Amino acid sequence: MTVAISGVHVLVDDPKSALSFYRDILGLTVKNEVNQGDFTWITLTTASQPEIEIVLEQPHAGRSQEDGDAVATLLAKGELQMLQLRTDDLATTFDRLAAEPGVEVLQEPTDQFWGVRDAAVRDPSGNMIRIAQS
């Protein structure tokens, strides 16, 4: 028996607006876009791991109003779990992210004591994104 990661969900205020960060800056590829009622979710993949999907979805999608409100509050505070990525060129990726309006730099590229060189930013919705040099 084997188990593999097939996808991860990232909550964003507006999936279509989030595309400028995830597609245009990070270079992810849109695999699917689904509209259902008032909600949209967009699935993206990376060139190096096309089997793993990153799904951008809204806090209220598939949740009660109360739960969606609670999740939206955590998103606004930047208190949701981080997304960890890696790149073959951390310096260039970081420079592109840092130059983008709405992207908050949390940590410039740094050699960590556990042996990783990484940087951290918040996407325009407030999610922490850590990016490591591969």
C-alpha positions as semicolon CSV with decimal commas, in nm:
position;residue;x (nm);y (nm);z (nm)
1;M;0,000;0,000;0,000
2;T;0,125;0,346;-0,085
3;V;-0,013;0,684;0,009
4;A;0,075;1,005;-0,173
5;I;-0,021;1,369;-0,147
6;S;-0,271;1,455;-0,419
7;G;-0,366;1,807;-0,321
8;V;-0,378;2,087;-0,069
9;H;-0,641;2,356;-0,024
10;V;-0,545;2,720;0,023
11;L;-0,816;2,958;0,142
12;V;-0,818;3,295;-0,031
13;D;-1,058;3,589;-0,030
14;D;-1,111;3,574;-0,406
15;P;-0,970;3,284;-0,610
16;K;-0,970;3,482;-0,937
17;S;-0,778;3,769;-0,779
18;A;-0,535;3,524;-0,618
19;L;-0,430;3,404;-0,963
20;S;-0,196;3,701;-1,007
21;F;0,006;3,567;-0,713
22;Y;-0,009;3,193;-0,776
23;R;-0,012;3,180;-1,156
24;D;0,155;3,501;-1,270
25;I;0,428;3,536;-1,006
26;L;0,490;3,179;-0,888
27;G;0,434;3,032;-1,233
28;L;0,178;2,767;-1,139
29;T;-0,046;2,632;-1,413
30;V;-0,425;2,648;-1,394
31;K;-0,561;2,294;-1,430
32;N;-0,925;2,353;-1,356
33;E;-1,169;2,629;-1,261
34;V;-1,510;2,545;-1,121
35;N;-1,791;2,789;-1,057
36;Q;-2,076;2,677;-0,837
37;G;-2,329;2,936;-0,730
38;D;-2,150;3,219;-0,555
39;F;-1,828;3,021;-0,518
40;T;-1,529;2,943;-0,736
41;W;-1,239;2,711;-0,683
42;I;-0,932;2,703;-0,899
43;T;-0,691;2,412;-0,917
44;L;-0,326;2,478;-1,000
45;T;-0,023;2,254;-1,042
46;T;0,351;2,300;-1,065
47;A;0,557;2,193;-1,366
48;S;0,775;1,966;-1,152
49;Q;0,485;1,798;-0,962
50;P;0,178;1,807;-1,187
51;E;0,013;1,529;-0,988
52;I;-0,017;1,750;-0,676
53;E;-0,298;2,005;-0,696
54;I;-0,317;2,335;-0,508
55;V;-0,682;2,434;-0,478
56;L;-0,770;2,799;-0,418
57;E;-1,106;2,822;-0,247
58;Q;-1,310;3,074;-0,052
59;P;-1,368;3,051;0,325
60;H;-1,744;3,010;0,290
61;A;-1,738;2,746;0,015
62;G;-1,887;2,423;0,149
63;R;-1,924;2,560;0,501
64;S;-2,203;2,702;0,710
65;Q;-2,218;3,081;0,736
66;E;-2,093;3,058;1,095
67;D;-1,799;2,832;1,010
68;G;-1,716;3,035;0,697
69;D;-1,714;3,352;0,905
70;A;-1,478;3,189;1,158
71;V;-1,242;3,072;0,884
72;A;-1,255;3,413;0,712
73;T;-1,160;3,577;1,042
74;L;-0,860;3,345;1,081
75;L;-0,759;3,413;0,720
76;A;-0,777;3,790;0,777
77;K;-0,553;3,750;1,083
78;G;-0,301;3,539;0,888
79;E;-0,359;3,252;1,131
80;L;-0,420;2,966;0,885
81;Q;-0,160;2,700;0,814
82;M;0,128;2,789;0,585
83;L;0,197;2,653;0,239
84;Q;0,552;2,531;0,185
85;L;0,699;2,540;-0,164
86;R;1,046;2,499;-0,308
87;T;1,219;2,653;-0,606
88;D;1,540;2,602;-0,799
89;D;1,610;2,979;-0,779
90;L;1,509;3,125;-0,444
91;A;1,672;3,465;-0,503
92;T;1,482;3,532;-0,828
93;T;1,154;3,396;-0,690
94;F;1,186;3,608;-0,376
95;D;1,271;3,923;-0,576
96;R;0,961;3,874;-0,793
97;L;0,739;3,821;-0,487
98;A;0,885;4,115;-0,291
99;A;0,824;4,352;-0,583
100;E;0,454;4,261;-0,609
101;P;0,200;4,497;-0,448
102;G;-0,003;4,321;-0,181
103;V;0,269;4,068;-0,100
104;E;0,408;4,111;0,253
105;V;0,767;4,003;0,309
106;L;0,802;3,814;0,637
107;Q;1,157;3,688;0,595
108;E;1,421;3,751;0,330
109;P;1,618;3,448;0,208
110;T;1,793;3,304;0,513
111;D;2,006;3,000;0,589
112;Q;1,816;2,816;0,863
113;F;1,988;2,618;1,139
114;W;1,812;2,299;1,019
115;G;1,998;2,321;0,686
116;V;1,742;2,487;0,460
117;R;1,769;2,823;0,287
118;D;1,423;2,976;0,265
119;A;1,215;3,293;0,264
120;A;0,862;3,372;0,379
121;V;0,590;3,603;0,248
122;R;0,217;3,647;0,290
123;D;0,005;3,618;-0,021
124;P;-0,250;3,900;-0,079
125;S;-0,509;3,704;0,125
126;G;-0,277;3,674;0,426
127;N;-0,153;3,315;0,394
128;M;0,208;3,252;0,495
129;I;0,403;3,102;0,207
130;R;0,749;2,961;0,285
131;I;0,969;2,897;-0,016
132;A;1,286;2,693;0,012
133;Q;1,581;2,663;-0,220
134;S;1,574;2,311;-0,369
